[in-house]
PDB file of C-alpha atoms and ligand atoms in Angstrom:
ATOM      1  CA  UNK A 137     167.686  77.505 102.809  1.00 67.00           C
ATOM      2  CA  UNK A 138     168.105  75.598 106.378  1.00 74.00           C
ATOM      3  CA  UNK A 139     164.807  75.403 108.197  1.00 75.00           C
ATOM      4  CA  UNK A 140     165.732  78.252 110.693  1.00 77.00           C
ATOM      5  CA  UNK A 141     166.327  80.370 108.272  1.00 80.00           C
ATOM      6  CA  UNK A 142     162.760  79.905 106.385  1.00 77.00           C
ATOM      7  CA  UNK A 143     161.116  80.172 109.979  1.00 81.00           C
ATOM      8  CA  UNK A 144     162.723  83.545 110.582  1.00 84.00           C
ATOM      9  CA  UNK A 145     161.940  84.566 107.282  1.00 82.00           C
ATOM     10  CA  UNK A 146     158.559  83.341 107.593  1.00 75.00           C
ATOM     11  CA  UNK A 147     158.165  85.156 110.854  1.00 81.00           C
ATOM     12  CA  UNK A 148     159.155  88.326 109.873  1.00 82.00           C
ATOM     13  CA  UNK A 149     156.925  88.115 106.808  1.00 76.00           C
ATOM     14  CA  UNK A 150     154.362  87.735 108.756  1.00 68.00           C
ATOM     15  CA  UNK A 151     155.298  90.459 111.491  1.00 78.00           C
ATOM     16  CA  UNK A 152     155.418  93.320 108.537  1.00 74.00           C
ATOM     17  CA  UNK A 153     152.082  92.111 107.343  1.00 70.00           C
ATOM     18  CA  UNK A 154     150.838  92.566 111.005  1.00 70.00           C
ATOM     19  CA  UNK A 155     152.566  96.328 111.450  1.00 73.00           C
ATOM     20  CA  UNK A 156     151.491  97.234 108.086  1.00 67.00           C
ATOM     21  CA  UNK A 157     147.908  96.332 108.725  1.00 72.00           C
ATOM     22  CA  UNK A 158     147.722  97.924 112.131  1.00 63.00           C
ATOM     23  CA  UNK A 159     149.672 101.459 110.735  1.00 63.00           C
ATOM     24  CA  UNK A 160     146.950 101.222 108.075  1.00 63.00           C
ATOM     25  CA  UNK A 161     143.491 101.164 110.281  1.00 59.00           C
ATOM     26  CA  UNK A 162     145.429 104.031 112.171  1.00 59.00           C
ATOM     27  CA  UNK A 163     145.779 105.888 109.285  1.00 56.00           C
ATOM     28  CA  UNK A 164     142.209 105.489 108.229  1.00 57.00           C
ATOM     29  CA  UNK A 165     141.173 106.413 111.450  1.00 52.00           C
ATOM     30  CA  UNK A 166     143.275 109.333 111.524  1.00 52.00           C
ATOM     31  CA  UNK A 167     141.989 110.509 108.090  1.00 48.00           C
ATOM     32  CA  UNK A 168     138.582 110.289 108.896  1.00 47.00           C
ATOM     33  CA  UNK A 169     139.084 112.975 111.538  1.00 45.00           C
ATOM     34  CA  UNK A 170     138.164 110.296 114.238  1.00 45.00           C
ATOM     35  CA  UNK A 171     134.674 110.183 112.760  1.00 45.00           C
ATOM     36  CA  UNK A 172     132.188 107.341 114.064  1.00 44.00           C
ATOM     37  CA  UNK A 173     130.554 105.165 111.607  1.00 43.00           C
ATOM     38  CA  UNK A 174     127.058 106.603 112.917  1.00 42.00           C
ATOM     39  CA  UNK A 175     128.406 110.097 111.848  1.00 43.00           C
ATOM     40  CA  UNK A 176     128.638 108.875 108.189  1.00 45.00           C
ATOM     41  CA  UNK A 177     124.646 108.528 108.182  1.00 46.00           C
ATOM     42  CA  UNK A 178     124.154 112.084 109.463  1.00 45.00           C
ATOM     43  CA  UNK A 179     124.637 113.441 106.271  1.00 52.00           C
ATOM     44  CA  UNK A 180     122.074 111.195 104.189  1.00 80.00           C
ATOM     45  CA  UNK A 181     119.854 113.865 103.932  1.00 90.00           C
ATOM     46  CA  UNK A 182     117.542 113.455 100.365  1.00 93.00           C
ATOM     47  CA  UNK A 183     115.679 116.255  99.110  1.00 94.00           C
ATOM     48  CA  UNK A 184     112.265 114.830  99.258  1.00 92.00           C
ATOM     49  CA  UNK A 185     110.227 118.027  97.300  1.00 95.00           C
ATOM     50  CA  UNK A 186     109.744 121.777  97.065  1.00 96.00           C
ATOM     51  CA  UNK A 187     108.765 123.319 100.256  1.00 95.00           C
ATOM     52  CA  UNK A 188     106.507 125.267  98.033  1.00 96.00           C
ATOM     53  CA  UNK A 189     104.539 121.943  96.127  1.00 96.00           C
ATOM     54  CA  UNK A 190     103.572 120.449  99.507  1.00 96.00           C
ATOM     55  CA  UNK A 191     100.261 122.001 100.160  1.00 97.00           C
ATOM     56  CA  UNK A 192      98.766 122.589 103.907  1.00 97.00           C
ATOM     57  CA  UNK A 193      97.066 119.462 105.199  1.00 97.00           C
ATOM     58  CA  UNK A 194      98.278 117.686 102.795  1.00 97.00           C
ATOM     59  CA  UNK A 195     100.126 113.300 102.663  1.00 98.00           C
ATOM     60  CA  UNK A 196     102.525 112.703  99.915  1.00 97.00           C
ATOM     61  CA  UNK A 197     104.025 109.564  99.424  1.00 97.00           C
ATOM     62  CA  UNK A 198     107.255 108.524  98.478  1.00 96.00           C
ATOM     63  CA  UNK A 199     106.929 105.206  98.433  1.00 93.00           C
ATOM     64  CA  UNK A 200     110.398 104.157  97.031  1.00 93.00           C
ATOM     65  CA  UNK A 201     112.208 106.229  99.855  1.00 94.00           C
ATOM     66  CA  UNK A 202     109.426 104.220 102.309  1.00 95.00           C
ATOM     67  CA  UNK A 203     108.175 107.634 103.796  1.00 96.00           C
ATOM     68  CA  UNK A 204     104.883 109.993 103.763  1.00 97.00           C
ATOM     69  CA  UNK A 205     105.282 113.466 104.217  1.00 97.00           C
ATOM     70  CA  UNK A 206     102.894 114.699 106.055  1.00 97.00           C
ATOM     71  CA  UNK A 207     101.893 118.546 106.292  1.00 98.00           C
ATOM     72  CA  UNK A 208      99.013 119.872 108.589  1.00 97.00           C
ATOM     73  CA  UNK A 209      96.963 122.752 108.867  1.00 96.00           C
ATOM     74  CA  UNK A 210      99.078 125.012 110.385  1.00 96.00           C
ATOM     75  CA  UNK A 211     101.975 124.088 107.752  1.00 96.00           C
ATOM     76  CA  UNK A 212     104.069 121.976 110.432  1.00 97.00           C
ATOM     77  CA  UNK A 213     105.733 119.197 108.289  1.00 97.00           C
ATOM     78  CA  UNK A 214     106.221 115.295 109.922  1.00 97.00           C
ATOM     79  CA  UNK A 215     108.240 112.773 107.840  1.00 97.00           C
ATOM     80  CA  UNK A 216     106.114 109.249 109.005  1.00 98.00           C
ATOM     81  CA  UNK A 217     108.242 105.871 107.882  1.00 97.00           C
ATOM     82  CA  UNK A 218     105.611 103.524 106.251  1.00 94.00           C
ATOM     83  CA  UNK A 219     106.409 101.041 108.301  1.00 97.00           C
ATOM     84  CA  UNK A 220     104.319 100.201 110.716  1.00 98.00           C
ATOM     85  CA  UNK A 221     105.146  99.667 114.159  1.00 97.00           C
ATOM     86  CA  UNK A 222     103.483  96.272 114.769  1.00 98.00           C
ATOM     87  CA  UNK A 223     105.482  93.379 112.549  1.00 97.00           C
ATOM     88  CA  UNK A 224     106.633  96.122 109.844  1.00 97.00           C
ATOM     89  CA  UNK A 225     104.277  95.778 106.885  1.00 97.00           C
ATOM     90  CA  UNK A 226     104.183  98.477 104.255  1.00 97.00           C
ATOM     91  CA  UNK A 227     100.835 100.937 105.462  1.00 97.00           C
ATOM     92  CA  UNK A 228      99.070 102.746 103.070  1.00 97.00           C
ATOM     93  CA  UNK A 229      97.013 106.517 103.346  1.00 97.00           C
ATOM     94  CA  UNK A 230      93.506 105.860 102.920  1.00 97.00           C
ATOM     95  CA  UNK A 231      92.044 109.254 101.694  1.00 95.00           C
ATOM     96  CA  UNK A 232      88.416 108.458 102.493  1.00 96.00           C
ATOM     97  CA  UNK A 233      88.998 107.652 106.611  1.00 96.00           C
ATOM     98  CA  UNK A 234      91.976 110.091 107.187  1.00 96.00           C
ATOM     99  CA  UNK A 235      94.226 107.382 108.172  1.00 97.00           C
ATOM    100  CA  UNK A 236      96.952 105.061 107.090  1.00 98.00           C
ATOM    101  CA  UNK A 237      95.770 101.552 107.310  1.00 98.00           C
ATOM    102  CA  UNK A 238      98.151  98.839 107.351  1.00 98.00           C
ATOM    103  CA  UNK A 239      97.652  95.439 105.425  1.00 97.00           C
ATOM    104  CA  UNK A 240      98.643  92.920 107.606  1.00 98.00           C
ATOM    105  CA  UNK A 241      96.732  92.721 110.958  1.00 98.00           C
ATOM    106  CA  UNK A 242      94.720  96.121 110.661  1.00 97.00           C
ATOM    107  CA  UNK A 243      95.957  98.157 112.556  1.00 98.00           C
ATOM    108  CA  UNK A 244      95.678 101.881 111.396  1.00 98.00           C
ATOM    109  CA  UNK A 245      97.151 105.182 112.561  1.00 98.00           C
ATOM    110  CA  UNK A 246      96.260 109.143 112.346  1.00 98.00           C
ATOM    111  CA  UNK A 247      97.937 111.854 109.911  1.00 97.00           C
ATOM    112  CA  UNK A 248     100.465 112.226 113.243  1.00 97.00           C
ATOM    113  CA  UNK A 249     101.532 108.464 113.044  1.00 97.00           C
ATOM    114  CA  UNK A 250      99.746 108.031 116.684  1.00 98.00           C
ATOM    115  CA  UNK A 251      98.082 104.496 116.953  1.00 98.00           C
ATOM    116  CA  UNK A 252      94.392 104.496 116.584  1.00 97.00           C
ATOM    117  CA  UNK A 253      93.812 100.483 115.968  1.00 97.00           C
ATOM    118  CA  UNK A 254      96.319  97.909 117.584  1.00 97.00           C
ATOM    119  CA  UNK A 255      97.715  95.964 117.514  1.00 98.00           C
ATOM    120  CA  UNK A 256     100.627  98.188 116.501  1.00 98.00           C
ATOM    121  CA  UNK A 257     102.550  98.965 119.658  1.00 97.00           C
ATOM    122  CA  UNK A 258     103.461 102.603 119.418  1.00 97.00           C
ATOM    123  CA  UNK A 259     103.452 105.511 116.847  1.00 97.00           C
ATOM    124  CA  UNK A 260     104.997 105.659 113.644  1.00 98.00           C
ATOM    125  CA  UNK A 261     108.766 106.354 113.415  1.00 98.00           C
ATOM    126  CA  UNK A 262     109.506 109.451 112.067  1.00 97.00           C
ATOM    127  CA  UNK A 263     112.760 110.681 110.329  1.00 97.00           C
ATOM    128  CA  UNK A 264     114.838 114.063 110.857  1.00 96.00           C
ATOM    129  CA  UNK A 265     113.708 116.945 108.762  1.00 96.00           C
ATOM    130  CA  UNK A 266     114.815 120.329 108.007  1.00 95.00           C
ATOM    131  CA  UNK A 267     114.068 122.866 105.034  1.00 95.00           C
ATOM    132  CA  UNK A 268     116.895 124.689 103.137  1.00 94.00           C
ATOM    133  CA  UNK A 269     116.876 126.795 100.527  1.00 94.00           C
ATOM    134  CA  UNK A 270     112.896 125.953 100.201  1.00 95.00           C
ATOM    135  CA  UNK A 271     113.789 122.021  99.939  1.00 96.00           C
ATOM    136  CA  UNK A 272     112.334 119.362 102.427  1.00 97.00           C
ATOM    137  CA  UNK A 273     115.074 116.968 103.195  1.00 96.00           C
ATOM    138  CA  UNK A 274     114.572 113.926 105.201  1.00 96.00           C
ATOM    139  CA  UNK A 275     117.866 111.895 107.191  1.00 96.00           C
ATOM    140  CA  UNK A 276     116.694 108.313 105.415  1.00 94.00           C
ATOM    141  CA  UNK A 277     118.877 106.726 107.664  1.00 93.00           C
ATOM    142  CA  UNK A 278     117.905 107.806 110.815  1.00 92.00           C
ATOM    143  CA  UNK A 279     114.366 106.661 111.919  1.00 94.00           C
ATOM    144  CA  UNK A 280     113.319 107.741 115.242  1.00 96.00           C
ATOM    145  CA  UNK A 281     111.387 105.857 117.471  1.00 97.00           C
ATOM    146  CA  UNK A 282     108.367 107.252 119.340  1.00 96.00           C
ATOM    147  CA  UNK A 283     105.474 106.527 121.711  1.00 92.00           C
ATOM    148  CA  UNK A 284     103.501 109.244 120.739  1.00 92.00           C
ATOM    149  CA  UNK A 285     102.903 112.368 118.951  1.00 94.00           C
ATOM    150  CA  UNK A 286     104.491 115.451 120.203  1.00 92.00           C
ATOM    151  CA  UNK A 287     103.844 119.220 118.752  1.00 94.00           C
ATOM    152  CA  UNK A 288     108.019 119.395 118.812  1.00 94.00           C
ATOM    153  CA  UNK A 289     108.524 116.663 115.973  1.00 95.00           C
ATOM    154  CA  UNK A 290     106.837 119.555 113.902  1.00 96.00           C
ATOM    155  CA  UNK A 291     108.804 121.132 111.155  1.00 96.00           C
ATOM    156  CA  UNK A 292     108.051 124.669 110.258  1.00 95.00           C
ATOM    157  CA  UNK A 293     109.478 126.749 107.032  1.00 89.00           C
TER     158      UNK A 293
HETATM  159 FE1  FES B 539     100.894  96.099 110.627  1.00 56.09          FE
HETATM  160 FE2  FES B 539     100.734  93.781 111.861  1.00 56.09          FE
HETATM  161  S1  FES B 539     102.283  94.458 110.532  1.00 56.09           S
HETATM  162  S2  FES B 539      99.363  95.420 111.916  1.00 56.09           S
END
C-alpha cells in the first residue's frame, strides 16, 4: 500500500474511533436520564436499625458505617459522623460524662454533636435521615456540615 493510502486509512481509523467514542458518552448520558453523578449518592440510604429498638435518650454506634445514632428525650433522632471536626480522628461516646470524647487532641462534644472542648472547630457532621416503614435509614454518603445544633436536624417517627 503507497504511503497516502496508509495515511488515509490511518486517518479514518482514527476518525471512527473518535465518532464512536463521542456517540457513546452521548448515549450514556442519554440513558442515565441526564442524571448528575451527585444524584447517584442520593439513593445510598442504609437501614441503620428498627425505629422500634432505638430507645429514647439513647447513642448507638455503628462503628463500621462511622456513625452514632443518637435519640433524645423527646424521641427526635440525629445521625452524628464519628469524625470529629478538628483533624478527623475516630471519637468515641463516653457513657460516664455524656459526651463523645475524641482521642487525638481532646476535644469532646455533647449528645447534639455541638463542641464543648476545642480545639474542634465546629459541630459534628451529621447525615440525612428519614424513617420508613419503622426503619432508620441514614444517606452514608452525604455528610452535612454544621456550625451548630439546630432543633430542625431532628428526626421524628
Ligand atoms: Fe479530634 Fe484533634 S482530631 S481533637
Amino acid at each position: 500500500m503507497p504511503r497516502r493510502g496508509f495515511m488515509k486509512v490511518f486517518w479514518l481509523v482514527l476518525i471512527s474511533i473518535s465518532l464512536i467514542e463521542v456517540f457513546s458518552v452521548i448515549i450514556a448520558f442519554l440513558t442515565s436520564g441526564g442524571r448528575k453523578s451527585g444524584d447517584d449518592k442520593r439513593s445510598a440510604m442504609k437501614v441503620l436499625a428498627k425505629e422500634e429498638d432505638i430507645s429514647n435518650d439513647t447513642v448507638t454506634a455503628f462503628r463500621s458505617d462511622r456513625v452514632y445514632l443518637v435519640r433524645m428525650e423527646d424521641g427526635g433522632l440525629l445521625a452524628l459522623s464519628l469524625q470529629c471536626t478538628h483533624l478527623g480522628c475516630a471519637i468515641s461516646w463516653n457513657k460516664d460524662s455524656n459526651e463523645f470524647d475524641c482521642p487525638c487532641h481532646a476535644s469532646s462534644f455533647n449528645t447534639k454533636g455541638e463542641v464543648i472542648r476545642p480545639p474542634a472547630p465546629r459541630a459534628l457532621d451529621t447525615y440525612p435521615l428519614k424513617i420508613e416503614g419503622g426503619m432508620i435509614k441514614v444517606d452514608l454518603s452525604r455528610p452535612e456540615k454544621r456550625k451548630k445544633f439546630n432543633k430542625s436536624q431532628l428526626v421524628y417517627a
